[in-house]
Tab-separated table of C-alpha atoms in Angstrom:
chain	number	residue	atom	x	y	z
A	2	MET	CA	0.000	0.000	0.000
A	3	LYS	CA	1.251	3.428	-0.825
A	4	LEU	CA	0.595	6.058	1.779
A	5	ARG	CA	0.715	9.681	0.793
A	6	LYS	CA	0.972	12.098	3.680
A	7	ILE	CA	-0.954	15.330	3.529
A	8	GLY	CA	-0.196	18.014	6.048
A	9	ASN	CA	1.571	17.083	9.244
A	10	SER	CA	1.267	13.332	9.772
A	11	LEU	CA	3.460	13.484	12.875
A	12	GLY	CA	4.860	10.030	12.111
A	13	THR	CA	1.512	8.262	12.209
A	14	THR	CA	1.700	4.679	10.946
A	15	PHE	CA	-0.903	2.022	10.267
A	16	THR	CA	-0.146	-1.686	9.963
A	17	ARG	CA	-1.009	-3.528	6.767
A	18	ASP	CA	-3.434	-5.665	8.782
A	19	ALA	CA	-5.272	-2.609	10.083
A	20	LEU	CA	-5.508	-1.178	6.576
A	21	ALA	CA	-6.662	-4.522	5.162
A	22	THR	CA	-9.322	-4.723	7.881
A	23	ALA	CA	-10.467	-1.259	6.860
A	24	GLY	CA	-10.989	-2.537	3.311
A	25	PHE	CA	-7.867	-1.153	1.657
A	26	THR	CA	-5.950	-3.414	-0.726
A	27	GLU	CA	-2.379	-3.606	-1.980
A	28	ASN	CA	-1.183	-0.943	-4.415
A	29	VAL	CA	-3.964	1.456	-3.485
A	30	GLU	CA	-2.831	4.983	-2.859
A	31	LEU	CA	-4.192	6.394	0.377
A	32	ASP	CA	-4.153	9.930	1.657
A	33	ILE	CA	-3.433	10.426	5.343
A	34	VAL	CA	-4.464	13.616	7.054
A	35	ALA	CA	-3.377	13.698	10.679
A	36	THR	CA	-3.836	16.670	12.922
A	37	PRO	CA	-4.111	16.767	16.701
A	38	GLY	CA	-7.525	15.355	17.429
A	39	GLU	CA	-8.112	13.583	14.122
A	40	ILE	CA	-6.650	11.054	11.707
A	41	ARG	CA	-8.188	10.473	8.282
A	42	LEU	CA	-7.361	7.864	5.662
A	43	HIS	CA	-8.807	8.612	2.255
A	44	PRO	CA	-9.116	5.879	-0.364
A	45	PRO	CA	-9.328	6.964	-3.996
A	46	ALA	CA	-13.130	7.034	-3.847
A	47	GLY	CA	-12.973	9.861	-1.351
A	48	ALA	CA	-14.671	8.063	1.533
A	49	ALA	CA	-12.843	8.391	4.820
A	50	ILE	CA	-12.332	6.559	8.048
A	51	ARG	CA	-12.575	9.080	10.810
A	52	ILE	CA	-11.500	8.664	14.399
A	53	GLU	CA	-11.811	11.606	16.717
A	54	PHE	CA	-9.193	11.918	19.445
A	55	THR	CA	-8.831	14.493	22.137
A	56	ALA	CA	-5.658	16.547	21.872
A	57	GLN	CA	-4.089	14.512	24.691
A	58	GLU	CA	-5.003	11.175	23.051
A	59	ALA	CA	-3.599	12.260	19.704
A	60	GLU	CA	-0.415	13.532	21.325
A	61	SER	CA	0.033	10.250	23.235
A	62	LEU	CA	-0.431	8.296	20.010
A	63	PHE	CA	1.980	10.478	18.076
A	64	ARG	CA	4.666	10.434	20.759
A	65	GLY	CA	4.164	6.774	21.678
A	66	ASN	CA	3.831	7.671	25.344
A	67	ILE	CA	2.866	4.206	26.575
A	68	ASP	CA	2.499	5.238	30.204
A	69	ALA	CA	-0.231	7.747	29.488
A	70	ASP	CA	-3.870	6.975	30.207
A	71	PHE	CA	-4.645	8.926	27.056
A	72	LEU	CA	-2.869	6.289	24.939
A	73	ALA	CA	-5.088	3.599	26.439
A	74	ALA	CA	-8.169	5.687	25.632
A	75	ALA	CA	-6.957	6.200	22.052
A	76	ARG	CA	-6.361	2.467	21.630
A	77	ILE	CA	-9.882	1.746	22.868
A	78	LYS	CA	-11.229	4.104	20.195
A	79	LEU	CA	-9.170	2.292	17.548
A	80	ARG	CA	-10.549	-1.076	18.679
A	81	GLU	CA	-14.095	0.297	18.636
A	82	MET	CA	-13.511	1.549	15.085
A	83	GLU	CA	-12.352	-1.927	14.055
A	84	VAL	CA	-15.499	-3.483	15.545
A	85	ARG	CA	-17.674	-0.933	13.701
A	86	MET	CA	-15.917	-1.712	10.424
A	87	GLN	CA	-16.395	-5.464	10.921
A	88	HIS	CA	-20.070	-4.817	11.679
A	89	ASP	CA	-20.414	-2.763	8.487
A	90	VAL	CA	-18.760	-5.514	6.439
A	91	ARG	CA	-21.152	-8.086	7.905
A	92	ARG	CA	-24.157	-5.842	7.236
A	93	LYS	CA	-23.084	-5.447	3.588
A	94	ASP	CA	-22.624	-9.215	3.232
A	95	ILE	CA	-26.073	-9.873	4.678
A	96	GLN	CA	-27.634	-7.259	2.397
A	97	ARG	CA	-25.880	-8.797	-0.621
A	98	LEU	CA	-27.161	-12.282	0.333
A	99	ALA	CA	-30.688	-10.949	0.908
A	100	ASN	CA	-30.669	-9.265	-2.501
A	101	SER	CA	-29.340	-12.444	-4.118
A	102	HIS	CA	-32.141	-14.484	-2.551
A	103	GLN	CA	-34.671	-11.886	-3.624
A	104	ASN	CA	-33.413	-12.043	-7.218
A	105	VAL	CA	-33.856	-15.826	-7.303
A	106	VAL	CA	-37.375	-15.532	-5.882
A	107	GLN	CA	-38.180	-12.867	-8.485
A	108	ALA	CA	-36.930	-15.219	-11.214
A	109	GLN	CA	-39.240	-17.920	-9.835
A	110	VAL	CA	-42.180	-15.506	-9.960
A	111	ASN	CA	-41.310	-14.580	-13.550
A	112	LEU	CA	-41.099	-18.259	-14.490
A	113	GLY	CA	-44.513	-18.821	-12.903
A	114	ARG	CA	-45.946	-16.039	-15.053
A	115	GLN	CA	-44.355	-17.600	-18.121
A	116	LEU	CA	-45.913	-20.948	-17.195
A	117	GLN	CA	-49.318	-19.280	-16.960
A	118	GLY	CA	-48.820	-18.077	-20.519
A	119	ASN	CA	-48.010	-21.652	-21.572
A	120	LYS	CA	-51.129	-22.929	-19.793
A	121	TYR	CA	-48.851	-24.637	-17.248
A	122	GLU	CA	-47.272	-26.958	-19.800
A	123	PHE	CA	-43.708	-27.810	-18.819
A	124	THR	CA	-41.427	-27.885	-21.801
A	125	PRO	CA	-38.028	-29.510	-21.155
A	126	GLU	CA	-36.454	-26.039	-21.096
A	127	LEU	CA	-38.947	-24.683	-18.538
A	128	LYS	CA	-38.596	-27.801	-16.394
A	129	SER	CA	-34.811	-27.408	-16.373
A	130	ARG	CA	-35.084	-23.706	-15.482
A	131	PHE	CA	-37.564	-24.492	-12.716
A	132	GLU	CA	-35.306	-27.152	-11.181
A	133	THR	CA	-32.294	-24.831	-11.355
A	134	LEU	CA	-34.218	-22.018	-9.658
A	135	VAL	CA	-35.397	-24.322	-6.871
A	136	VAL	CA	-31.797	-25.325	-6.105
A	137	GLN	CA	-30.585	-21.712	-6.345
A	138	GLU	CA	-33.318	-20.527	-3.985
A	139	GLN	CA	-32.486	-23.222	-1.420
A	140	GLU	CA	-28.776	-22.363	-1.565
A	141	ALA	CA	-29.453	-18.621	-1.319
A	142	ARG	CA	-31.832	-19.112	1.614
A	143	ALA	CA	-29.342	-21.359	3.445
A	144	ALA	CA	-26.516	-18.836	2.963
A	145	LEU	CA	-28.732	-15.985	4.158
A	146	ASN	CA	-29.944	-17.933	7.207
A	147	THR	CA	-26.347	-18.765	8.147
A	148	ALA	CA	-25.313	-15.110	7.844
A	149	LEU	CA	-28.304	-13.941	9.892
A	150	LYS	CA	-27.458	-16.042	12.965
A	151	GLY	CA	-27.094	-13.606	15.839
A	152	TRP	CA	-28.033	-10.597	13.670
A	153	THR	CA	-30.619	-8.319	15.258
A	154	GLU	CA	-30.880	-5.443	12.783
A	155	PRO	CA	-33.542	-5.339	10.050
A	156	VAL	CA	-32.597	-6.307	6.503
A	157	TYR	CA	-34.411	-4.511	3.703
A	158	VAL	CA	-35.215	-5.980	0.288
A	159	GLN	CA	-37.371	-4.765	-2.568
A	160	PRO	CA	-40.887	-6.239	-2.614
A	161	ILE	CA	-41.816	-8.624	-5.407
A	162	TRP	CA	-44.612	-7.412	-7.625
């Protein structure tokens, strides 16, 4: 990863693991803006990870003052940020799985409408499509149910018309 410092970075460093956890990949140029009280990493898309530190926390981080209570507080904020990022990644995965399941169900509805037009006569092609959609729906539902274990937030999908 290439880090480009903007302004006074005060020697701030991030491990590759921390950057990978934040969703950054190799050979991506990142902008770092570090000022007392705030550190920002900007990926090319312009989104930012923002952690707000008090002046004392930022100073303890920058100086590496391991005896300071402020360093402990800053580390707690960094851990909380990591947990939030993991939560966001899980939410996006669940939303992707829910949308995938919804797309398969929509395809089943469309096939049902096509069967109505054929007066419910199964041609070999329609039978094959139907069987494939049944398997896809079961797989999508199983993956979604696995991902939803322990999840308490609502998941939104578009209604089928």
